[in-house]
Short mmCIF file of C-alpha atoms and ligand atoms in Angstrom, two decimals:
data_model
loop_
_atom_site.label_atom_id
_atom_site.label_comp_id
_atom_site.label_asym_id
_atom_site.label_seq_id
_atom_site.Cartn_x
_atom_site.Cartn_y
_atom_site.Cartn_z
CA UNK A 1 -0.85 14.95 16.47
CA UNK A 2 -2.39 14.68 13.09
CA UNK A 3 -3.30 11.24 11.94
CA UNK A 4 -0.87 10.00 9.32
CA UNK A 5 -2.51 6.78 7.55
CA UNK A 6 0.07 4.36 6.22
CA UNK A 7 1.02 0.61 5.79
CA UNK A 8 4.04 -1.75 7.37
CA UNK A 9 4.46 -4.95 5.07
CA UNK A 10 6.24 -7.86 6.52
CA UNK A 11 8.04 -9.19 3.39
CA UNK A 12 9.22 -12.44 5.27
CA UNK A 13 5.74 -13.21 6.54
CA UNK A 14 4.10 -12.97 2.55
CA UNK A 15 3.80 -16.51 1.52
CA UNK A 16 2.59 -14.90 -1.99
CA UNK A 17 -0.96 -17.00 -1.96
CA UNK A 18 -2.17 -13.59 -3.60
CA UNK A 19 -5.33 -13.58 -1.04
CA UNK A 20 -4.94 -9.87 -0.86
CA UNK A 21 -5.10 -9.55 -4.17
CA UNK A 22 -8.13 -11.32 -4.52
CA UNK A 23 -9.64 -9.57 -1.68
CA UNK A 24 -9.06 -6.51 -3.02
CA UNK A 25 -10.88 -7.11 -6.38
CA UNK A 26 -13.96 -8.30 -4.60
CA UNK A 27 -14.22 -5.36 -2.23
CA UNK A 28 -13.69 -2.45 -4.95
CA UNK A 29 -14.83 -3.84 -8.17
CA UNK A 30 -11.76 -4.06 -10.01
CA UNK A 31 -12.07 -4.72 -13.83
CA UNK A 32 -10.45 -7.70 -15.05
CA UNK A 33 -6.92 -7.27 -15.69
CA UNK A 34 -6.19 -4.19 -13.85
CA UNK A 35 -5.06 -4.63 -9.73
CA UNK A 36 -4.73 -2.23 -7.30
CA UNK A 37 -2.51 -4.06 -5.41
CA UNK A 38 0.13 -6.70 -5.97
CA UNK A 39 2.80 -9.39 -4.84
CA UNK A 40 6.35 -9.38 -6.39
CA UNK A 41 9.04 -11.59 -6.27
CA UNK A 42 12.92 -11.67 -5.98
CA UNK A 43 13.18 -14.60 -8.27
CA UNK A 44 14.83 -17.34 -6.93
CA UNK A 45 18.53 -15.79 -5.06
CA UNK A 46 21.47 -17.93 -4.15
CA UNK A 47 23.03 -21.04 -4.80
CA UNK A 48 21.52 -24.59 -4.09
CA UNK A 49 21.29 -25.69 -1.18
CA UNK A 50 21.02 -22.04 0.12
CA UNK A 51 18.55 -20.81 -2.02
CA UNK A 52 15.80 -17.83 -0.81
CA UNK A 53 12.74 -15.98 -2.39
CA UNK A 54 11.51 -13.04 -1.19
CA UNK A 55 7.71 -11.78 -1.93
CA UNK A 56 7.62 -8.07 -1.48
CA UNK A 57 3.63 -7.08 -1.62
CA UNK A 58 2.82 -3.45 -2.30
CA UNK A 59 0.01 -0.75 -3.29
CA UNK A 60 -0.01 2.96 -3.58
CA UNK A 61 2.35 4.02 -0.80
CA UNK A 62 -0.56 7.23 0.26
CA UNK A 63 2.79 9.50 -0.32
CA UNK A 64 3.89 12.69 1.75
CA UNK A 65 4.51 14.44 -0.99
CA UNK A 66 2.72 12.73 -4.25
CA UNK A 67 3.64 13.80 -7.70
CA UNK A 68 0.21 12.05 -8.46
CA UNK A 69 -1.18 15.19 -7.11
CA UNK A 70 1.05 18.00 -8.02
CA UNK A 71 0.85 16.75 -11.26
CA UNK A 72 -2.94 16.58 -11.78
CA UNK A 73 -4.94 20.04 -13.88
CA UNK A 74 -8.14 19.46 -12.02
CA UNK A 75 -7.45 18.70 -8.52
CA UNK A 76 -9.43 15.29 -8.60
CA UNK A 77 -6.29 13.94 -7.01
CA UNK A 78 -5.86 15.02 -3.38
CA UNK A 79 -4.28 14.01 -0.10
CA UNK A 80 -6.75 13.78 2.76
CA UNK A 81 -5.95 15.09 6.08
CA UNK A 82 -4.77 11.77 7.48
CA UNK A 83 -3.08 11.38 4.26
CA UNK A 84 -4.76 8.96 1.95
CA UNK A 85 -4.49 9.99 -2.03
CA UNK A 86 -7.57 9.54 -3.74
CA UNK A 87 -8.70 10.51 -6.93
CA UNK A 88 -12.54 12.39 -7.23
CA UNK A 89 -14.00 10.84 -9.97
CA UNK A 90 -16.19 13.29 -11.00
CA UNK A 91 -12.90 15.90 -11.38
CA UNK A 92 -10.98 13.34 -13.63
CA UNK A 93 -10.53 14.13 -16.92
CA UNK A 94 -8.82 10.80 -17.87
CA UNK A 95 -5.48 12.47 -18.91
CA UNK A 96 -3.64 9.88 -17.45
CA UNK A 97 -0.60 12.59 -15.87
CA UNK A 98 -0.93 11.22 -12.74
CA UNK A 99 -0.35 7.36 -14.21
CA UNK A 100 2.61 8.78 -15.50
CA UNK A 101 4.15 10.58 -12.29
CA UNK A 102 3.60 7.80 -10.00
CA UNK A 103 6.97 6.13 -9.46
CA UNK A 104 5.41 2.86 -8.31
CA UNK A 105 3.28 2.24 -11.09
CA UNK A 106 0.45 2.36 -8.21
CA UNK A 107 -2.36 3.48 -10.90
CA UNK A 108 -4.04 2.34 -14.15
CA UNK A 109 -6.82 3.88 -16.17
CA UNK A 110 -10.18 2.40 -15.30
CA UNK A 111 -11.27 0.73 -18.37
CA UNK A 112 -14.88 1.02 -17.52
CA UNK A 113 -14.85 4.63 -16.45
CA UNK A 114 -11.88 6.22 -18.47
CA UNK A 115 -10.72 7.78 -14.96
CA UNK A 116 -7.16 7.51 -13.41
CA UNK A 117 -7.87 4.32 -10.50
CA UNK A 118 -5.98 3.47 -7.65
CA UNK A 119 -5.85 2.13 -4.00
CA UNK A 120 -7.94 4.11 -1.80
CA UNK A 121 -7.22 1.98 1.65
CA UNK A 122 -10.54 0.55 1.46
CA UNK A 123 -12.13 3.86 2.63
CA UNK A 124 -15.60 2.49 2.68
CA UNK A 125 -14.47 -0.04 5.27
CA UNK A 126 -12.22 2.33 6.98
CA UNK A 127 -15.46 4.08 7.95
CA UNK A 128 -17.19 1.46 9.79
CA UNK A 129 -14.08 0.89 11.91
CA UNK A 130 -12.70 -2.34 10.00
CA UNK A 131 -9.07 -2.60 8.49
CA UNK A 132 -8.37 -3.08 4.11
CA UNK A 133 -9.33 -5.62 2.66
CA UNK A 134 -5.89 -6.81 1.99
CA UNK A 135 -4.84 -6.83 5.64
CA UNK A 136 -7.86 -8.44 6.98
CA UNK A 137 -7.17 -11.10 4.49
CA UNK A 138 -3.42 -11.13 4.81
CA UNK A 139 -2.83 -15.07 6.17
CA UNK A 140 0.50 -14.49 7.20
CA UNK A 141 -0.09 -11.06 8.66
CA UNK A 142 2.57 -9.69 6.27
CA UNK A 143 0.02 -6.72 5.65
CA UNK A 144 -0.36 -4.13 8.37
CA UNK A 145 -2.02 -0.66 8.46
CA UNK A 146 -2.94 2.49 10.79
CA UNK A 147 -1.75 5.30 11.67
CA UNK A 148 1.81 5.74 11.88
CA UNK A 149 1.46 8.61 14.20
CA UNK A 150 -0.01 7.23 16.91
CA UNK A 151 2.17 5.43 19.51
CA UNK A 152 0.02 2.60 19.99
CA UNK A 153 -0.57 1.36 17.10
CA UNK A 154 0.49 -1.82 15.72
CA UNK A 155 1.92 -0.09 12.60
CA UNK A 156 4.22 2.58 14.84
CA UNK A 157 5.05 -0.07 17.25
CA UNK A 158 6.69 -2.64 14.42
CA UNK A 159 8.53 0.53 13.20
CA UNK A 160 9.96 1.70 16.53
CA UNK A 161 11.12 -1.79 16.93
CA UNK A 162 12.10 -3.13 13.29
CA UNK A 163 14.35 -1.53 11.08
CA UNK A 164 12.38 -0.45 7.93
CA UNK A 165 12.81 0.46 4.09
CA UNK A 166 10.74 2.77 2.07
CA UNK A 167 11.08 1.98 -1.93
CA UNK A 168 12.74 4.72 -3.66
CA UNK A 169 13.16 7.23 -0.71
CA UNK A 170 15.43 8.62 -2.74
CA UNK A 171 12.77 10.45 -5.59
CA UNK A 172 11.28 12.50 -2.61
CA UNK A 173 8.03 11.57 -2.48
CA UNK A 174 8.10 10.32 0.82
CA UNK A 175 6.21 6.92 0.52
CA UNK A 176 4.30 5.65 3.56
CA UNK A 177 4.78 2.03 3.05
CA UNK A 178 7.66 0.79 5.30
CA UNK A 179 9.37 -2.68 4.94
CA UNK A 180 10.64 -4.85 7.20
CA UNK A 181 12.36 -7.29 5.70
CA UNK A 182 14.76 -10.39 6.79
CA UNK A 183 13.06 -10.57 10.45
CA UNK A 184 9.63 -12.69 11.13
CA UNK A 185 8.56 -10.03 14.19
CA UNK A 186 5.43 -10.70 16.23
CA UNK A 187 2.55 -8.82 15.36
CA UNK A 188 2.10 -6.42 18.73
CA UNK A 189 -1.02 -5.69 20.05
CA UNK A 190 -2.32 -2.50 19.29
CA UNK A 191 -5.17 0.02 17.42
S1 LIG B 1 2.30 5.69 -4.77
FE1 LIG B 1 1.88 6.74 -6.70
S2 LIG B 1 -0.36 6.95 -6.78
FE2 LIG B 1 0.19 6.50 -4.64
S3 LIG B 1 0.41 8.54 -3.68
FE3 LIG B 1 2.47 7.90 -4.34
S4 LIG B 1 2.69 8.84 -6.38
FE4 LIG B 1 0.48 8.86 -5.90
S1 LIG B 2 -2.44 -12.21 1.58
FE1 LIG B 2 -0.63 -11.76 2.76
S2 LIG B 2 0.55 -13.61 2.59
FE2 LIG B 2 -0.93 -13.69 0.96
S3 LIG B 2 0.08 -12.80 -0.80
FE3 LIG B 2 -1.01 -11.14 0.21
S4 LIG B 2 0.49 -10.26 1.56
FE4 LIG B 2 1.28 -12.25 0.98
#
C-alpha cells in the first residue's frame, strides 16, 4: 500500500511548554513572527474545584484532498506521493490563494521571500531517516508522526486503538492530523 504521511497529536499529553514550536523555528528558518506550527488552548473549562485546560497543538494537516492545491494557478502547491503538501518556491507567485483556502490557517506569506510558507514535515530530516522537529522535541510525546498506512507504525497503532478526531472533517478536505483526546495512551513501539 501507498505510504500515507500524517500526524497523531496526544492533546492530554501537551503540557504547552511550546518546545515544538521553538524547534521548529530553528530547524526551518522561520522569520520572526510567523510559525508554522502552534499550541492552542481551551481556556480555562469548568467550575472550581473541577477546573481543566486542554492544549490542542497543530500544523498543516498534509490534507487528502487540499484546497491549498486546487486552488493554486501555478502548480507550486502539490501533494507528494506519500502525501505531504508543499509549496515549490520557484512556481509561487505570492498570490496568497492558497493562504486563503486553507481552513486551518496552516500558511502565511514568507515575509522574506514574498512566497506562500508552510509546514513541510521537516522533509530535509525526513530524508536522513529522523522524525520533525516538533516530535523529536515533543517532551510529553503529545506529537507523533509516520505513516498512517502502515500497520506497524506507532501512528496507525494509536489510531486502531484510540478513538480519534480530525478538525473540521466536515469541509472535505480530509485532514491527516488525528486527535486523541481525554485518554493519556502509551506510546507503542513501532516505525
Ligand atoms: S492544512 Fe491547509 S495548507 Fe495544509 S494541506 Fe490542508 S489546506 Fe493545505
Ligand atoms: S513540545 Fe509537545 S508538550 Fe510541548 S507544547 Fe509542543 S506538543 Fe506540547
Amino acid at each position: 500500500m501507498a505510504v500515507r504521511m500524517g500526524f497523531v497529536i496526544i492533546t492530554s499529553r501537551c503540557i504547552d511548554c511550546d518546545a515544538c514550536m521553538v524547534a521548529c523555528r530553528a530547524e526551518n528558518d522561520v522569520p520572526i513572527g510567523k510559525t508554522r506550527n502552534w499550541v492552542k488552548s481551551s481556556g480555562v473549562q469548568g467550575k472550581f474545584p473541577n477546573v481543566k485546560e486542554v492544549f490542542r497543538p497543530g500544523n498543516c494537516m498534509h490534507c487528502e484532498h487540499p484546497p491549498c492545491v486546487s486552488v493554486c494557478p501555478t502548480g507550486a502547491s502539490y501533494k507528494r506521493p506519500d502525501g505531504i503538501v508543499l509549496v515549490e518556491a520557484r512556481k509561487c507567485i505570492g498570490c496568497k490563494y492558497c493562504i486563503t483556502a486553507c481552513p486551518y490557517d496552516a500558511r502565511f506569506a514568507n515575509p522574506e521571500t514574498g512566497k506562500a510558507d508552510k509546514c513541510t514535515f521537516c522533509l530535509q530530516r525526513l530524508e536522513q531517516g529522523l522524525q520533525p522537529a516538533c516530535v523529536q522535541t515533543c517532551l510529553g510525546k503529545s506529537r507523533q508522526a509516520g505513516d498512517l498506512n502502515d500497520p506497524n507504525s506507532v501512528v496507525s497503532k494509536l489510531i486502531e486503538k484510540y478513538p480519534t478526531r480530525q478538525l473540521l472533517k466536515q469541509v472535505g478536505t480530509g485532514p491527516n492530523i488525528y486527535y486523541i483526546d481525554d485518554v493519556v495512551p502509551e506510546i507503542p513501539v513501532g516505525k
